[in-house]
CSV table of C-alpha atoms in Angstrom, one decimal:
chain,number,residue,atom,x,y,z
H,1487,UNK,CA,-9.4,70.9,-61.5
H,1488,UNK,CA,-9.1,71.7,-64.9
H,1489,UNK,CA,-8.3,75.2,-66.2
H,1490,UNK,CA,-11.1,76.5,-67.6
H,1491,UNK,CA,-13.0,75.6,-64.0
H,1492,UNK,CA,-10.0,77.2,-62.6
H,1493,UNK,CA,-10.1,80.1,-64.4
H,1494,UNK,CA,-14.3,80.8,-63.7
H,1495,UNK,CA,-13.0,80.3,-59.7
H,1496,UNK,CA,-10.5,83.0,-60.0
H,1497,UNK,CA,-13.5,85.2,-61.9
H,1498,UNK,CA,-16.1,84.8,-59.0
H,1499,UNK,CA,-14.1,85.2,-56.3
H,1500,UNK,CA,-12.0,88.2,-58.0
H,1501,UNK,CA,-15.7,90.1,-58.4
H,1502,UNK,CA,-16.8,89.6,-55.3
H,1503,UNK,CA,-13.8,91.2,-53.3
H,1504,UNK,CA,-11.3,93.8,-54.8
H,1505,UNK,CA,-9.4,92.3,-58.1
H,1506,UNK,CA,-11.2,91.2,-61.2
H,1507,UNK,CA,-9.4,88.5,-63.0
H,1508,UNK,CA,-9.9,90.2,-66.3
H,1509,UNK,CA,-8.1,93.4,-64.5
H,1510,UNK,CA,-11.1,95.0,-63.5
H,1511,UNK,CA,-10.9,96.7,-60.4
H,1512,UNK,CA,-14.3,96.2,-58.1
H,1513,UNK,CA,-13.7,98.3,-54.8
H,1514,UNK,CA,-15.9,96.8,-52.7
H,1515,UNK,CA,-13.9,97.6,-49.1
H,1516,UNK,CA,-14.7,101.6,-48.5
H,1517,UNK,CA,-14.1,103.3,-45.4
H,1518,UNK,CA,-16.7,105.0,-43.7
H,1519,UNK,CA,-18.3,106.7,-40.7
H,1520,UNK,CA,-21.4,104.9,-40.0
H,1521,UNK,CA,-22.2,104.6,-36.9
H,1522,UNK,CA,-25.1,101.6,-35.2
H,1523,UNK,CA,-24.9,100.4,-38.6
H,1524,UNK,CA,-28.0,98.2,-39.5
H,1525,UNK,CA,-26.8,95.2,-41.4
H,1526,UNK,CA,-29.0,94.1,-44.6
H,1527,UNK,CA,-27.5,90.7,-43.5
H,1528,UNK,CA,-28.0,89.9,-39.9
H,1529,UNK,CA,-24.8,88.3,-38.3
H,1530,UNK,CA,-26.9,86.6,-35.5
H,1531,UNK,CA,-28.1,84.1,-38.0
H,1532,UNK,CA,-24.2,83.2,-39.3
H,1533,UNK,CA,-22.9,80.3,-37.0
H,1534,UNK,CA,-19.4,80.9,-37.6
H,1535,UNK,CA,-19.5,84.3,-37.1
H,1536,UNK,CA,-21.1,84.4,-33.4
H,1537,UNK,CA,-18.9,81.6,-32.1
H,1538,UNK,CA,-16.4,84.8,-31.7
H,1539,UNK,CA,-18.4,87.6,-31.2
H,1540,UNK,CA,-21.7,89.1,-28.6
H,1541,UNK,CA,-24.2,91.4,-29.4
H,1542,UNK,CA,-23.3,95.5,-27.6
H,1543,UNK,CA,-26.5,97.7,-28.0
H,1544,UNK,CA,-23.1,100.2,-27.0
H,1545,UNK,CA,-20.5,99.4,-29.4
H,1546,UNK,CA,-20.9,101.4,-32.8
H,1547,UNK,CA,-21.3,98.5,-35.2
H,1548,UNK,CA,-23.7,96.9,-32.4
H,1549,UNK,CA,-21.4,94.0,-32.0
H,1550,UNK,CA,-18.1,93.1,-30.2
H,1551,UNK,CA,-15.7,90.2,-29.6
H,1552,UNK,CA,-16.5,87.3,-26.9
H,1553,UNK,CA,-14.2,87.2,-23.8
H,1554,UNK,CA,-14.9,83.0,-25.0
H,1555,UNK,CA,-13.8,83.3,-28.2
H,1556,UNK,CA,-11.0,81.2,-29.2
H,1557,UNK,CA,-10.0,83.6,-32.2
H,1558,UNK,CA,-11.1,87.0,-30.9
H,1559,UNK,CA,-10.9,87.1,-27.2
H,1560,UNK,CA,-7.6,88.9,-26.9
H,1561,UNK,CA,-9.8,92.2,-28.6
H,1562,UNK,CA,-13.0,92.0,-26.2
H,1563,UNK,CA,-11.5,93.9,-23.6
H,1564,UNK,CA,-11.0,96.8,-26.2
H,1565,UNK,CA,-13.1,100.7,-26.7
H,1566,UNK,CA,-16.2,99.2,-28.7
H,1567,UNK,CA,-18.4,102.1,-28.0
H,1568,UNK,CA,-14.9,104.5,-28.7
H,1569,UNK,CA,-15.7,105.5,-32.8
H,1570,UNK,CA,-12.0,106.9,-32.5
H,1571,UNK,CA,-10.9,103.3,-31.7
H,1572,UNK,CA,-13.2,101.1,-33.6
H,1573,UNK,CA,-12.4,103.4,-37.0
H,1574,UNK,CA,-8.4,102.6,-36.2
H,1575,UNK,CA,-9.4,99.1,-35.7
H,1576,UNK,CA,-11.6,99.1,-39.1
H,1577,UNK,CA,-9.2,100.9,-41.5
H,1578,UNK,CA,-6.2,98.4,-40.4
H,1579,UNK,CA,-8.7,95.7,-41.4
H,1580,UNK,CA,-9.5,97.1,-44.7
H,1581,UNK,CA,-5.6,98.0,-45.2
H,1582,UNK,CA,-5.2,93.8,-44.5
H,1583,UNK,CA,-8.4,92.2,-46.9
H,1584,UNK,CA,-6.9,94.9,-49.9
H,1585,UNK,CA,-3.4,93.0,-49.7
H,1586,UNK,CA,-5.8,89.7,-50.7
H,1587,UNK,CA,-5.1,91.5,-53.9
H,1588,UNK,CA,-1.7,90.1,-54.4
H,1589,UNK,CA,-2.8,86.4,-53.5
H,1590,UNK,CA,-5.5,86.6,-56.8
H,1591,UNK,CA,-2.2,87.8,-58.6
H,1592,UNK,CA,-0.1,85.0,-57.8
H,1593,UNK,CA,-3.2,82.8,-58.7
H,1594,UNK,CA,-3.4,84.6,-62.1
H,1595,UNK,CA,0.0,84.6,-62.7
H,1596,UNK,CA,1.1,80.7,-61.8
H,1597,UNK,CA,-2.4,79.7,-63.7
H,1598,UNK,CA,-0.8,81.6,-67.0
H,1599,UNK,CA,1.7,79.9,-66.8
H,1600,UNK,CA,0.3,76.0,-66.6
H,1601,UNK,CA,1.0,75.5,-62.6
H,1602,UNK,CA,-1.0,73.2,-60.9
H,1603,UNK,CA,-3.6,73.6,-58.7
H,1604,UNK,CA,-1.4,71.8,-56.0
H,1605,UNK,CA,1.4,74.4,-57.0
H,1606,UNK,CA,-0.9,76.9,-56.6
H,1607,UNK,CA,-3.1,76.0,-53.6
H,1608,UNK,CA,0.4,75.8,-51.8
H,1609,UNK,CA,1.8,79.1,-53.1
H,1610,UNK,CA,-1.4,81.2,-52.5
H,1611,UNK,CA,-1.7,79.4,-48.5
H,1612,UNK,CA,2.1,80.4,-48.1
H,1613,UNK,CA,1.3,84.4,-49.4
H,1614,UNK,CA,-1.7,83.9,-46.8
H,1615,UNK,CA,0.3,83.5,-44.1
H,1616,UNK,CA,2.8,86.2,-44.9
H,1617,UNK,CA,0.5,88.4,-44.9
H,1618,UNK,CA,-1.2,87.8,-41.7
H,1619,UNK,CA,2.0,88.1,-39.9
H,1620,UNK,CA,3.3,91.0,-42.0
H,1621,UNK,CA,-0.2,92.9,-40.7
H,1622,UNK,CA,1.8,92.7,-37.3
H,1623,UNK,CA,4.4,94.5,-38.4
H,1624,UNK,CA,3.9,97.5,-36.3
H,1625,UNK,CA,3.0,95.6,-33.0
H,1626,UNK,CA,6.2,92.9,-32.0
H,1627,UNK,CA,3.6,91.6,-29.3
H,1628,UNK,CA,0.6,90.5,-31.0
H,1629,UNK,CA,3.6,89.0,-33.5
H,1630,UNK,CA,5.3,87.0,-30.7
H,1631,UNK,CA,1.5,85.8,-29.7
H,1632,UNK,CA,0.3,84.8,-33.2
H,1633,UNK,CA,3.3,82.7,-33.7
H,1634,UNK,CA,2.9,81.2,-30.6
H,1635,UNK,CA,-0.9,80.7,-31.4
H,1636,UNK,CA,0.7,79.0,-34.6
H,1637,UNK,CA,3.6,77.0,-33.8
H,1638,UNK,CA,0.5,75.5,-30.8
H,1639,UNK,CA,-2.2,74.9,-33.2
H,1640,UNK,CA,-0.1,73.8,-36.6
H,1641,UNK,CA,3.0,73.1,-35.3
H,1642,UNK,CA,4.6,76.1,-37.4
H,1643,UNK,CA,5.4,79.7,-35.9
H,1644,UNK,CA,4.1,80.8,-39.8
H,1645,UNK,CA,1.2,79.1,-39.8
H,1646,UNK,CA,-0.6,76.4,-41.5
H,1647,UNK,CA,1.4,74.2,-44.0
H,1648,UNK,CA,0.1,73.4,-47.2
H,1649,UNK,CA,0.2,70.0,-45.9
H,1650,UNK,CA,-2.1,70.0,-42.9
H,1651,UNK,CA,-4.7,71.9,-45.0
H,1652,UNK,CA,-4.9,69.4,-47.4
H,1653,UNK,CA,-5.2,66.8,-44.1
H,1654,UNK,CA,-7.8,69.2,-42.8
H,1655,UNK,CA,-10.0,69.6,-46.5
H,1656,UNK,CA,-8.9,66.2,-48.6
H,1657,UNK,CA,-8.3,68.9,-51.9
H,1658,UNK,CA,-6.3,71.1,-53.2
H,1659,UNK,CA,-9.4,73.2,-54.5
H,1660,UNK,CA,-10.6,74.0,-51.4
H,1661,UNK,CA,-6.9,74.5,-49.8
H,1662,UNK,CA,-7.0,77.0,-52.3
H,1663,UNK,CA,-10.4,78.5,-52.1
H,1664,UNK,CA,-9.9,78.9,-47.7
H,1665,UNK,CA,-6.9,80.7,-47.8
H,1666,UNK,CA,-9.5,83.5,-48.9
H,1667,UNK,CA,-11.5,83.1,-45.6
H,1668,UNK,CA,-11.5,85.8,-43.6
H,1669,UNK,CA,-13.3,85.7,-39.6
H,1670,UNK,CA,-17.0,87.1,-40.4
H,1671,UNK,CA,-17.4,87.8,-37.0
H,1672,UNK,CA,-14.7,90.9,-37.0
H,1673,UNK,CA,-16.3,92.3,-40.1
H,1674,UNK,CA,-19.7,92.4,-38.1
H,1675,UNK,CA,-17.5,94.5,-35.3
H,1676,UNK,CA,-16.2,96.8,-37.9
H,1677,UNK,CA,-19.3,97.4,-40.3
H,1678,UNK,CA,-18.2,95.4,-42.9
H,1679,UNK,CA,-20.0,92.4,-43.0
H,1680,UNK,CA,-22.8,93.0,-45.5
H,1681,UNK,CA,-19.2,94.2,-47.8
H,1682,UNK,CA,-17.5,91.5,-47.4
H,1683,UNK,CA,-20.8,89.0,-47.2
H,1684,UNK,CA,-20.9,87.7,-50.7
H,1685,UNK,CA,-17.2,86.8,-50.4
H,1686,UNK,CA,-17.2,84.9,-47.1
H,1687,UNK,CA,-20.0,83.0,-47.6
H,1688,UNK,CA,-18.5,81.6,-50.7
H,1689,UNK,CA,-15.4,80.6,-48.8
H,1690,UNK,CA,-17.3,79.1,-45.7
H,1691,UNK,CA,-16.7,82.1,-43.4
H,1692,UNK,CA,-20.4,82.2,-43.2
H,1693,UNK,CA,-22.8,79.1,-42.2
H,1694,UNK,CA,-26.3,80.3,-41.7
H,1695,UNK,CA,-29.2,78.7,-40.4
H,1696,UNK,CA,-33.3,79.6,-41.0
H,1697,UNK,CA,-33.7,78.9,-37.3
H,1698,UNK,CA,-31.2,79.8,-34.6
H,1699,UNK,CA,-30.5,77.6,-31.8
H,1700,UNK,CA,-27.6,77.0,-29.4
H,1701,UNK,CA,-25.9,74.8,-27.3
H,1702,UNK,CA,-26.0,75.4,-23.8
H,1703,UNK,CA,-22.2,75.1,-22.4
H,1704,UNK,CA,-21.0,74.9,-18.5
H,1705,UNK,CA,-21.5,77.9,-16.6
H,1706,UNK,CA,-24.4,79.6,-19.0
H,1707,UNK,CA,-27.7,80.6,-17.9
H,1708,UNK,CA,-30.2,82.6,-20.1
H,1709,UNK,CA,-29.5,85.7,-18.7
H,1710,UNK,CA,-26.0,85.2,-20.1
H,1711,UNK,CA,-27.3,83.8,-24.0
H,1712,UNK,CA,-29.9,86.5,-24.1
H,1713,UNK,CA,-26.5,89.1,-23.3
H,1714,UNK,CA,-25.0,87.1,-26.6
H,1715,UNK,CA,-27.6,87.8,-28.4
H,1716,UNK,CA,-29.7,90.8,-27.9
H,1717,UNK,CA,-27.2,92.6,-25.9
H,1718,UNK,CA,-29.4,92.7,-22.7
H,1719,UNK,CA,-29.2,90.5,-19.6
H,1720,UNK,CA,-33.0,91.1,-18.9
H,1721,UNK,CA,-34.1,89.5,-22.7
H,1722,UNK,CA,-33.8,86.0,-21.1
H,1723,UNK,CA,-37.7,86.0,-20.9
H,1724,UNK,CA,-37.5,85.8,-24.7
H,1725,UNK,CA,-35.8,82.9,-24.7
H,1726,UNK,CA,-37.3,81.2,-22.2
H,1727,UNK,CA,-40.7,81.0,-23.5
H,1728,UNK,CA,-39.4,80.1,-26.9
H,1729,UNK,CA,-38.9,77.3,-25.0
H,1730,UNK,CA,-41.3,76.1,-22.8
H,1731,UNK,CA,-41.8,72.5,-23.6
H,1732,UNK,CA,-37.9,71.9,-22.5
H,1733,UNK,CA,-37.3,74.8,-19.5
H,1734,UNK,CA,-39.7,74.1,-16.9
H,1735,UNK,CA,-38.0,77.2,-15.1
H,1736,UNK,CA,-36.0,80.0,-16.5
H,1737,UNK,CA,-33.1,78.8,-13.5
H,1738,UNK,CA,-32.9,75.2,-14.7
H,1739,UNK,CA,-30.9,74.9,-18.0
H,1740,UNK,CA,-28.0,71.7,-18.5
H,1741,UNK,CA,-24.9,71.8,-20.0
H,1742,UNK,CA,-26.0,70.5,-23.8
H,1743,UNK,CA,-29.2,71.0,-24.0
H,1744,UNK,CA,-30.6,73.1,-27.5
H,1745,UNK,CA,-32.7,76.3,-27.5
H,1746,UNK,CA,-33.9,78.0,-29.8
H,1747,UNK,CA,-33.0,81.6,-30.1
H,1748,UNK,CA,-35.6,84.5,-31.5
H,1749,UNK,CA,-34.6,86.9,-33.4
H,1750,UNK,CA,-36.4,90.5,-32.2
């Protein structure tokens, strides 16, 4: 990637979150008390984002973490409907997207100065995972958990090397564009998704679709995907005559199979 390309990269993505490259400053993450939010953009319809995360008519930002989620499960047990809890939960978040800010830095800074965008793909992944450990700086448990999670999924207690990203995406470019992503599916539990929308679906933290299906896994019934996705059990009728020509009864689904979900 040349440096002028570079340099327009750095400009979009510094907008869209907190830093400007030209040392504007764009505060886009800004605590609040809202309460049920309604979302200009609905998180049902982002892919990514409901792989981790269930509709709660209860909680306050109407979502909260899936007991199945790979990434978020260890949170699903916690006070969603407690605004005490969920505001804890949300200013810590904010406290850890602001410290982004020093990654567009260092991406400033080693571009100034001629680096590569190898050099800097693997500088700006390395701040990445600094920070993310450094946000468990006050909680030795979650620490000893995450590098677990790590040294399991990349083989390093710290994270993931520059090296396996570059396995995982095939260029530095986009090494260095993901170490921006951040899991949509928390912002939706802590009303910031439509704030941090522009952002993530620029880095690939959002993957929407005009019509909503999903894959039926073992165990599921509709009462259980209707729970998922309009946070009531009793919604399954919804689903079920959206599909008609594939459920010949609402007790007979397989492992697999596609529906299509509504949105009400």
């Amino acid at each position: 990637m040349n440096k002028i390309k570079l340099r327009s990269m750095i400009k979009i993505v510094g907008a869209v979150l907190i830093i400007g490259a030209l040392g504007i400053n764009t505060p886009v993450l800004v605590a609040a008390n809202t309460t049920n939010i309604k979302y200009v953009h609905d998180p049902r319809i982002n892919e990514k984002a409901m792989e981790d995360i269930v509709v709660d008519n209860t909680a306050v930002y109407g979502f909260k973490p899936s007991k199945d989620s790979v990434r978020l499960a260890e949170y699903a047990d916690a006070d969603w409907d407690d605004p005490v809890t969920v505001e804890g939960y949300r200013q810590d978040r904010i406290k850890y997207l602001s410290q982004f800010d020093s990654m567009y830095d260092l991406w400033n800074e080693m571009l100034s100065k001629g680096s590569t965008t190898e050099e800097i793909a693997r500088a700006v992944s390395a701040k990445r995972n600094e920070i993310r450990l450094a946000s468990y700086a006050n909680d030795p448990e979650g620490l000893t958990r995450v590098k677990k999670s790590n040294l399991d999924t990349y083989g390093n207690e710290n994270g993931p090397t520059a090296e396996s990203l570059f396995e995982k995406y095939g260029a530095w470019e986009k090494v260095l564009l993901k170490s921006f992503s951040s899991n949509s599916g928390m912002d939706a539990c802590l009303g910031l998704y439509d704030m941090q929308y522009e952002h993530n679906k620029m880095v690939q933290s959002i993957v929407e679709h005009d019509k909503i299906t999903y894959k039926v896994k073992n165990n599921d019934n509709l009462s259980k995907i209707a729970l998922k996705y309009y946070g009531e059990q009793s919604e399954y009728n919804v689903i079920f005559e959206a599909n008609k020509d594939q459920i010949k009864s609402a007790n007979l689904i397989y492992e697999g199979q596609i529906l299509d979900i509504p949105l009400q």
